[in-house]
Tab-separated table of C-alpha atoms in Angstrom:
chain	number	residue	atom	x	y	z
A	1	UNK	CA	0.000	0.000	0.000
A	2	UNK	CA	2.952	2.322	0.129
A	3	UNK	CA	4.530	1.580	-2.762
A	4	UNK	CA	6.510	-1.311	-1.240
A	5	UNK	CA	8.721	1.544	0.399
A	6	UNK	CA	9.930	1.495	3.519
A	7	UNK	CA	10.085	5.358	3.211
A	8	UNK	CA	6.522	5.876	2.597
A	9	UNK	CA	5.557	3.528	4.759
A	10	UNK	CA	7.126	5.231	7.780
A	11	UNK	CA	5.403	8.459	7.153
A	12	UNK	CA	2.212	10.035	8.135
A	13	UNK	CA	-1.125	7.924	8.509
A	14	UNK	CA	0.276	4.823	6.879
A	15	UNK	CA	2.657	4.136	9.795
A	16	UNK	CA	-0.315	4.942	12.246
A	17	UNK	CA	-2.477	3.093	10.829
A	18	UNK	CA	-0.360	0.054	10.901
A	19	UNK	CA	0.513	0.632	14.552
A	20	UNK	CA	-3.423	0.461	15.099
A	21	UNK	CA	-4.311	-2.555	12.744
A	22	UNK	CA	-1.428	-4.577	14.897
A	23	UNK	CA	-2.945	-3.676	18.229
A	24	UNK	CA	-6.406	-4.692	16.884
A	25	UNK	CA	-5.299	-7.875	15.748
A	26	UNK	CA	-3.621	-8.797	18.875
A	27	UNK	CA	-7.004	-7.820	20.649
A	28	UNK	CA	-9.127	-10.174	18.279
A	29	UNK	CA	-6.369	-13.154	18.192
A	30	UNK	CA	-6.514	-12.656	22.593
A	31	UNK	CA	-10.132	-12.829	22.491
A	32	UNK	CA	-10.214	-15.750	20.178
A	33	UNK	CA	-7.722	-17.845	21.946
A	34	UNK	CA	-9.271	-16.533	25.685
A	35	UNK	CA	-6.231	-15.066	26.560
A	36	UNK	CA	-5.495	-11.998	27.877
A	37	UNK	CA	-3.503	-9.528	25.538
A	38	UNK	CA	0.176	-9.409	25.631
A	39	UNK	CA	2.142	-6.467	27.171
A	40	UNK	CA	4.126	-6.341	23.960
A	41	UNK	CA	1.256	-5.228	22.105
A	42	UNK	CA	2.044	-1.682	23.716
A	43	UNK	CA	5.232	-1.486	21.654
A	44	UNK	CA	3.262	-1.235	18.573
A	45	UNK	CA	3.951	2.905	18.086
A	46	UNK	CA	5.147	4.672	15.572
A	47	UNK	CA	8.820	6.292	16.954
A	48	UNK	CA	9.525	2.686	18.351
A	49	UNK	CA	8.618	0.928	14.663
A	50	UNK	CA	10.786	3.606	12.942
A	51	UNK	CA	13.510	2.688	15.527
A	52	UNK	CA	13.327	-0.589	15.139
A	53	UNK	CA	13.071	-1.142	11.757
A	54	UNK	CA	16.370	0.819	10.859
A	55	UNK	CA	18.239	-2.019	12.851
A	56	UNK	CA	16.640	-4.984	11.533
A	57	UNK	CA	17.273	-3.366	7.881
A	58	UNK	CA	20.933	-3.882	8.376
A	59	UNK	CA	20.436	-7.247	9.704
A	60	UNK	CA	19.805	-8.540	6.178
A	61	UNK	CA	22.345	-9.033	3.205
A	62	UNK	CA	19.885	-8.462	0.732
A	63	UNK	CA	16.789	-6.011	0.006
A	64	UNK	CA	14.181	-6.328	2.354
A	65	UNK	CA	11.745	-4.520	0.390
A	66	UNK	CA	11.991	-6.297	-2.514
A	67	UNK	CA	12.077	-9.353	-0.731
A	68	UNK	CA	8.415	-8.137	1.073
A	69	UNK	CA	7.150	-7.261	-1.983
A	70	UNK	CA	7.703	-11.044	-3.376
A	71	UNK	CA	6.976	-12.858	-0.603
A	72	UNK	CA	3.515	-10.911	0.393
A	73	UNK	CA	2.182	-10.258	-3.423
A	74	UNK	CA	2.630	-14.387	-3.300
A	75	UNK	CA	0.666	-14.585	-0.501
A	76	UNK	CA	-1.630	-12.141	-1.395
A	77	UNK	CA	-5.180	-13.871	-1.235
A	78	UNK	CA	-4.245	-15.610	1.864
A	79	UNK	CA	-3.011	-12.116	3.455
A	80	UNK	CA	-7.326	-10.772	2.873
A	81	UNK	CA	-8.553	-13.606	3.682
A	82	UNK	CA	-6.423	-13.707	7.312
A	83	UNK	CA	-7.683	-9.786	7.504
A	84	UNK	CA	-11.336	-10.730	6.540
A	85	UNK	CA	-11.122	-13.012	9.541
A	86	UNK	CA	-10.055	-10.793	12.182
A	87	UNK	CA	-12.648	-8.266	11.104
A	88	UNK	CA	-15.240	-10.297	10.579
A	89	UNK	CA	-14.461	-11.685	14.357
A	90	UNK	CA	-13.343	-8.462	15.840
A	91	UNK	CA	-16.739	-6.895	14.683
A	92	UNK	CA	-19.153	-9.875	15.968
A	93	UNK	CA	-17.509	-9.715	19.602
A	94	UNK	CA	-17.790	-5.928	19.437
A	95	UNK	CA	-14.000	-5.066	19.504
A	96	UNK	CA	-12.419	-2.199	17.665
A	97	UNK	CA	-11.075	-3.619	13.781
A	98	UNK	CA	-11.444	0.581	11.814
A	99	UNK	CA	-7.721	0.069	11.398
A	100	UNK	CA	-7.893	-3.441	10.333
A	101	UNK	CA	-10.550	-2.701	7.798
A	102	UNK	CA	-9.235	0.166	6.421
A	103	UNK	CA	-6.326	-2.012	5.390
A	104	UNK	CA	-7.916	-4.660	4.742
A	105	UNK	CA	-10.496	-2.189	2.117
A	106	UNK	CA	-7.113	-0.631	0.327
A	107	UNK	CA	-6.029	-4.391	0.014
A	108	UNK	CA	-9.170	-5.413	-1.949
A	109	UNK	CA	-9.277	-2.435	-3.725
A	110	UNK	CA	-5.755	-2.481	-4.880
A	111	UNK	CA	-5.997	-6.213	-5.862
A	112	UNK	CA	-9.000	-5.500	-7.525
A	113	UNK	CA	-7.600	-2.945	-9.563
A	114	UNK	CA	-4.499	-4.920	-10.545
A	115	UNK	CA	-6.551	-7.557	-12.201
């Protein structure tokens, strides 16, 4: 959705909106499982993601983009239909998915316009 950039992905709403999809989806897998939500899921913030990932960049020998962009255009239709999941089950026991959804809309869309 940005362009398969890390740059444009660590700017402005995309980042946030990330940040909020992962939080959701660790509220909705907790719920599922009957588990209560990890501490970790706290981390999930913007500064600390843009921290982060400029370490693990220059753990790898090769790019990591393009090697995100292969690996998750492969797994494309499983990606929506994991997304369609934890919305549709987010939604039914009433927990918050906009960020989720939002993603998961731009996903369809996106694939949808590609074919």
């Amino acid at each position: 959705l940005a362009g398969w950039s890390f740059a444009s992905a660590l700017r402005g709403e995309a980042l946030q909106t990330g940040c909020r999809a992962a939080r959701e989806a660790i509220e909705v897998a907790s719920k599922q499982l009957g588990r209560r939500p990890p501490l970790f899921r706290f981390l999930m913030v913007p500064w600390l993601i843009q921290i982060g990932l400029f370490f693990f960049k220059g753990l790898f020998p090769f790019p990591l983009e393009k090697m995100l962009r292969a690996h998750y255009t492969k797994i494309g239709a499983q990606t929506r239909a994991e997304l369609t999941s934890y919305v549709s089950y987010g939604r039914a026991s009433s927990l918050p998915v906009e960020s989720l959804a939002t993603i998961l809309d731009a996903l369809t869309k996106k694939h949808a316009s590609a074919c």
